[in-house]
Short mmCIF file of C-alpha atoms in Angstrom, two decimals:
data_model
loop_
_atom_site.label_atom_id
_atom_site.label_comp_id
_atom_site.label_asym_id
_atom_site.label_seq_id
_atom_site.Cartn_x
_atom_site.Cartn_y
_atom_site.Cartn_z
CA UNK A 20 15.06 37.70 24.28
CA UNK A 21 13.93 34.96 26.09
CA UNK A 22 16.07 31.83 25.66
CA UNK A 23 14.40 28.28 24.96
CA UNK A 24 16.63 25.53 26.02
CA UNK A 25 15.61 21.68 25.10
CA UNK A 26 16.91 18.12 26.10
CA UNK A 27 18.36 16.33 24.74
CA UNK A 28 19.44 17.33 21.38
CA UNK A 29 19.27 14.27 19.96
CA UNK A 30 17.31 11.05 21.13
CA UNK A 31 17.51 7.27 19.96
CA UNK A 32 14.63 4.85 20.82
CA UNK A 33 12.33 2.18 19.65
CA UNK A 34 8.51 1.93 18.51
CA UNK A 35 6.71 1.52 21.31
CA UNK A 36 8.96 3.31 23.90
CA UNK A 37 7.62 6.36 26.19
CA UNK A 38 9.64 9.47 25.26
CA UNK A 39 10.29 12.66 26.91
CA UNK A 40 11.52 15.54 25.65
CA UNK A 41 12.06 18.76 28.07
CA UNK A 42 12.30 22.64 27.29
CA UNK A 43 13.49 25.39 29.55
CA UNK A 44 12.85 28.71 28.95
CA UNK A 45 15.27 31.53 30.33
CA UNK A 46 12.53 33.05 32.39
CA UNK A 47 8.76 32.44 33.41
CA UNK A 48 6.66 32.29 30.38
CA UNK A 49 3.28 31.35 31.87
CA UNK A 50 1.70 28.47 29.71
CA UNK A 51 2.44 30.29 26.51
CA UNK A 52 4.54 27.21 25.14
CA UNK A 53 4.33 25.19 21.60
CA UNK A 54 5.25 22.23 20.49
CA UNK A 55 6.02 21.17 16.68
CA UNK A 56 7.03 18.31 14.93
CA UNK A 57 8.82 18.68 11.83
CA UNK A 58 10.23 15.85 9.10
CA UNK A 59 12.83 16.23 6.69
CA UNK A 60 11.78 18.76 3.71
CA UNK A 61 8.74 19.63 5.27
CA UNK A 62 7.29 22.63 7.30
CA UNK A 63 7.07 22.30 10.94
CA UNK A 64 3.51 20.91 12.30
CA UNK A 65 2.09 22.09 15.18
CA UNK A 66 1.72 19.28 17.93
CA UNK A 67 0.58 21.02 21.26
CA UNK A 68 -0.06 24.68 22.01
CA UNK A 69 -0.67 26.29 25.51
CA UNK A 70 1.36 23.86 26.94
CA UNK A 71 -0.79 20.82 27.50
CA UNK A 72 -3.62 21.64 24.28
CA UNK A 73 -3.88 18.80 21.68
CA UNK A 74 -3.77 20.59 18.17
CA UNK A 75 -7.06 18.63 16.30
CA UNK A 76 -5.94 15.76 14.43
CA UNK A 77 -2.84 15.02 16.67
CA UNK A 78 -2.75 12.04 17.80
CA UNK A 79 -3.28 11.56 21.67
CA UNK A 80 -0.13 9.66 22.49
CA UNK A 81 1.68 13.00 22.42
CA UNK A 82 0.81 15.17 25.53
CA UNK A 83 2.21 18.25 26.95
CA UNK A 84 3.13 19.64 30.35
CA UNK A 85 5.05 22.10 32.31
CA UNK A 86 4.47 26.20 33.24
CA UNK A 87 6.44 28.67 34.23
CA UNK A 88 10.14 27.30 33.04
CA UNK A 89 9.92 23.64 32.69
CA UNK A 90 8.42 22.01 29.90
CA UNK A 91 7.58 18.77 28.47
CA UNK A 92 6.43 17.13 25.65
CA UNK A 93 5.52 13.46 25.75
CA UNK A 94 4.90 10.67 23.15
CA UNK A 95 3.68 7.26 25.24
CA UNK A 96 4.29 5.04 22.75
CA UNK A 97 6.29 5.75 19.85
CA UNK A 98 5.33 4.79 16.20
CA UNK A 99 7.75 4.55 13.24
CA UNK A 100 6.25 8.40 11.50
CA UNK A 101 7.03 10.07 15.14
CA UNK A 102 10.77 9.55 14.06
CA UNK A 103 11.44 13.60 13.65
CA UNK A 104 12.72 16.47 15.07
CA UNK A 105 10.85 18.34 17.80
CA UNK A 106 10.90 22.00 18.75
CA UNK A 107 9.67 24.23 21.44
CA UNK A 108 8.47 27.70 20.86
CA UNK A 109 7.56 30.39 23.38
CA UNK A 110 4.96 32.75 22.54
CA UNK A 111 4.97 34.83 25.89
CA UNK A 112 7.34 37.62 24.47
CA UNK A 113 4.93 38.63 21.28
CA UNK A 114 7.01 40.72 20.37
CA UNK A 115 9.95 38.27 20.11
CA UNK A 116 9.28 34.74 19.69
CA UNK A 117 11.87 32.38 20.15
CA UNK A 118 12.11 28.20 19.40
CA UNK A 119 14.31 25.85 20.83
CA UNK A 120 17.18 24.27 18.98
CA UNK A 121 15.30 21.20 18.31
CA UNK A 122 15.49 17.80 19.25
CA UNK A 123 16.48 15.19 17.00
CA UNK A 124 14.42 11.53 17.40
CA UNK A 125 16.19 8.80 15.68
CA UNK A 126 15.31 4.70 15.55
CA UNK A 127 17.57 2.83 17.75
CA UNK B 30 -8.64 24.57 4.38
CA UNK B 31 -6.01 27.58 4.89
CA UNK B 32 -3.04 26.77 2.37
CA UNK B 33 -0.58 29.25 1.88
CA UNK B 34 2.25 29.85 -0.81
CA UNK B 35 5.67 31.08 -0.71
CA UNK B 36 7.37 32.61 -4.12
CA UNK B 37 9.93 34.51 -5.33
CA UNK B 38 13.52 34.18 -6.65
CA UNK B 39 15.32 31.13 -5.17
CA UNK B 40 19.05 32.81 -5.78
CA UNK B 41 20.16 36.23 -4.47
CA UNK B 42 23.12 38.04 -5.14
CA UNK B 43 24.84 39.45 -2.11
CA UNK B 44 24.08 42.99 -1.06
CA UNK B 45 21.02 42.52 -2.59
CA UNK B 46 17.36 42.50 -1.31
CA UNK B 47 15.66 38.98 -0.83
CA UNK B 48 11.80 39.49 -1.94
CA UNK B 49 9.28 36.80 -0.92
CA UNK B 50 5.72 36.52 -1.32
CA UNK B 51 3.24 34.48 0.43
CA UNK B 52 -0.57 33.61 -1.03
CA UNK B 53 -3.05 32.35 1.34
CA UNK B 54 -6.28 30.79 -0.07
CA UNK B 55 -9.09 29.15 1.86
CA UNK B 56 -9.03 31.98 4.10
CA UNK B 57 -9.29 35.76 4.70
CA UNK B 58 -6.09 37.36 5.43
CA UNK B 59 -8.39 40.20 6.94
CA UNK B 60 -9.63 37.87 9.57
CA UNK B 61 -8.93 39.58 12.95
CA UNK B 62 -7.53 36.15 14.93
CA UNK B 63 -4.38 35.97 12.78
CA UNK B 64 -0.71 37.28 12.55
CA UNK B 65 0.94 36.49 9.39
CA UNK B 66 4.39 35.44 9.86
CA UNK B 67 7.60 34.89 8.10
CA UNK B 68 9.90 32.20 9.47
CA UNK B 69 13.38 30.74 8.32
CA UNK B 70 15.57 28.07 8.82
CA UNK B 71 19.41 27.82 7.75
CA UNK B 72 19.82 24.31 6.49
CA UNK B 73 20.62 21.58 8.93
CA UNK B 74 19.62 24.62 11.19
CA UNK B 75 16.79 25.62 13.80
CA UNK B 76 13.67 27.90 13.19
CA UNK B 77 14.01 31.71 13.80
CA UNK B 78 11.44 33.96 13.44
CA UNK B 79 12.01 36.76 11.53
CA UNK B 80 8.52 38.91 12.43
CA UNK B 81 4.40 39.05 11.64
CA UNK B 82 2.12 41.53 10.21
CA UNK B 83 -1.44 42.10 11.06
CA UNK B 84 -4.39 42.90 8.34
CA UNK B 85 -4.54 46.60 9.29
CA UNK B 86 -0.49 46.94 8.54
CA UNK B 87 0.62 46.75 11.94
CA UNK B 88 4.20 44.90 12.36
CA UNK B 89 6.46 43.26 14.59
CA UNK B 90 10.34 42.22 13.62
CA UNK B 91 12.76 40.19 14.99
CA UNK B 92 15.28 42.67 16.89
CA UNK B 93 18.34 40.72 15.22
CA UNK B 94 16.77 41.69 11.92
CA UNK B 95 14.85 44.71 12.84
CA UNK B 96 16.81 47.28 10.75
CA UNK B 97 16.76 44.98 7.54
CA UNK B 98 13.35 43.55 7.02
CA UNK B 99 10.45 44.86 5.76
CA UNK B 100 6.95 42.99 6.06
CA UNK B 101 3.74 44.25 4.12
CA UNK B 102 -0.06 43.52 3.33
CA UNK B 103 -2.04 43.24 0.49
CA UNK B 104 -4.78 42.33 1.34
CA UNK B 105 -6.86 42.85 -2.06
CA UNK B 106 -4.79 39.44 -3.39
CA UNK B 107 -4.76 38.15 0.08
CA UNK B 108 -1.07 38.41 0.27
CA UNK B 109 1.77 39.45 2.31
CA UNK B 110 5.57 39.78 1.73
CA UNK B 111 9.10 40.28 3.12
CA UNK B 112 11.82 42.09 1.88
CA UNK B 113 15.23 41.13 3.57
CA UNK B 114 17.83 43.96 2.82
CA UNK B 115 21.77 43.49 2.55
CA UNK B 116 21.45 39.92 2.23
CA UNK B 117 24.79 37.91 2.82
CA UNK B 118 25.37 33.79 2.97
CA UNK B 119 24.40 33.81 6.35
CA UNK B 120 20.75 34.78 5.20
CA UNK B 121 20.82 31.63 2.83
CA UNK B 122 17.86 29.56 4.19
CA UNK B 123 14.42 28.28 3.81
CA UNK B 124 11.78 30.86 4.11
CA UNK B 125 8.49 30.19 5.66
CA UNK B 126 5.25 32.25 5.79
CA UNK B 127 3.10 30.83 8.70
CA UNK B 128 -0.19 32.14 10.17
CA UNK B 129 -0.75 32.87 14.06
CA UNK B 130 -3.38 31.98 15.79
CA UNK B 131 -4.25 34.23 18.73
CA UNK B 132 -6.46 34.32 21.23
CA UNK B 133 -8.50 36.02 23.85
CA UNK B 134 -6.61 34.92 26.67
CA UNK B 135 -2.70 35.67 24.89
CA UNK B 136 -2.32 32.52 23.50
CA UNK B 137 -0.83 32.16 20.08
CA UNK B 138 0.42 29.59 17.78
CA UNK B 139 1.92 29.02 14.52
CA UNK B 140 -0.64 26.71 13.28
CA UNK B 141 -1.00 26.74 9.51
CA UNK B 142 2.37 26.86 7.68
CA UNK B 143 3.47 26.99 3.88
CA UNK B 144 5.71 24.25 2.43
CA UNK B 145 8.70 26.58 2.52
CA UNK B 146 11.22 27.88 -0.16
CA UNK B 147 14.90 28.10 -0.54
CA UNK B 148 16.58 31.31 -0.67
CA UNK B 149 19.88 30.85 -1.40
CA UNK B 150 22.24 33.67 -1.50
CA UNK B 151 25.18 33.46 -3.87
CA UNK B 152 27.54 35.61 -6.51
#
């Protein structure tokens, strides 16, 4: 299985700070890298896919970056409903996908 | 707009089989650009994905789960479903049918996803 790493687990900051949140994957996975959003009680949303694509309707302070191993997902200027926990998700291995452990984003 | 529905029993005995069923409306099931996918999360827990069918029946498990889970079609009541065998409190989780976008150049994303149901598995 490939193995999704992310930094930090868990993240405090304000509204209106820059936050980045990085994923490694255990090998080279291309572009083939998600990003989702998910708040308490609900299902996950999806944020950015390919690496750097804006799902429709996502806001465009959140960006994505990265190939090959190194990930990131960006929010330039945070507003109080970002306040969530993020996850990764590598859809190279089809036949296995695999999400990070999440990253917790809590007001300072 | 694609919705889809998880149901079935929110308590399972242990040893027993966990049976889930997901509904999708506003959309075809049969439509060639999507996996359908069950995903779960242990509470307080990450997401793991526990494997996707296509329309045509094809499927795909998890390896960790491989020899217990069973994922099938209907497409006549556009719905699919898992079966989880052997179930024990470790399975205890929120279940989650998501579809899977996919496209000509490998991409593929999770991008429609129910609300998610509690399977809880208890004597």
């Amino acid at each position: 299985d490939i193995q999704m790493t992310q930094s930090p687990s868990s993240l405090s900051a304000s509204v209106g700070d820059r936050v980045t949140i990085t994923c490694r994957a255990s090998q080279s996975i291309s572009s083939y890298l998600n990003w989702y959003q998910q708040k308490p009680g609900k299902a996950p949303k999806l944020l950015i896919y390919a690496a750097s694509s804006l799902q429709s309707g996502v806001p465009s302070r959140f960006s994505g970056s990265g190939s090959g191993t190194d990930f990131t997902l960006t929010i330039s200027s945070l507003q109080p409903e970002d306040f969530a926990t993020y996850y990764c998700q590598q859809s190279y291995s089809t036949l296995s996908i695999t999400f990070g452990q999440g990253t917790r984003l809590e007001i300072k | 707009q694609v919705q889809l529905q998880e149901s079935g029993p929110g308590l399972v005995k242990p040893s027993q089989t966990l049976s889930l069923t997901c509904t999708v409306s506003g959309g075809s099931i049969s439509s060639g650009d999507y996996y359908w996918s069950w995903i779960r999360q242990p509470p307080g827990k990450g997401l793991e994905w526990i494997g996707y069918i296509y329309y045509s029946g094809s499927t795909y498990y998890n390896p960790s789960l491989k020899s217990r889970v069973t994922i099938s079609v209907d497409t006549s009541k556009n719905q699919f479903s898992l079966k989880l065998s052997s179930v024990t409190a470790a399975d205890t989780a929120v279940y989650y049918c998501a579809r899977e976008y996919t496209n000509d150049y490998g991409d593929s994303e999770f991008d429609y996803w129910g609300q998610g149901t509690l399977v809880t598995v208890s004597s």
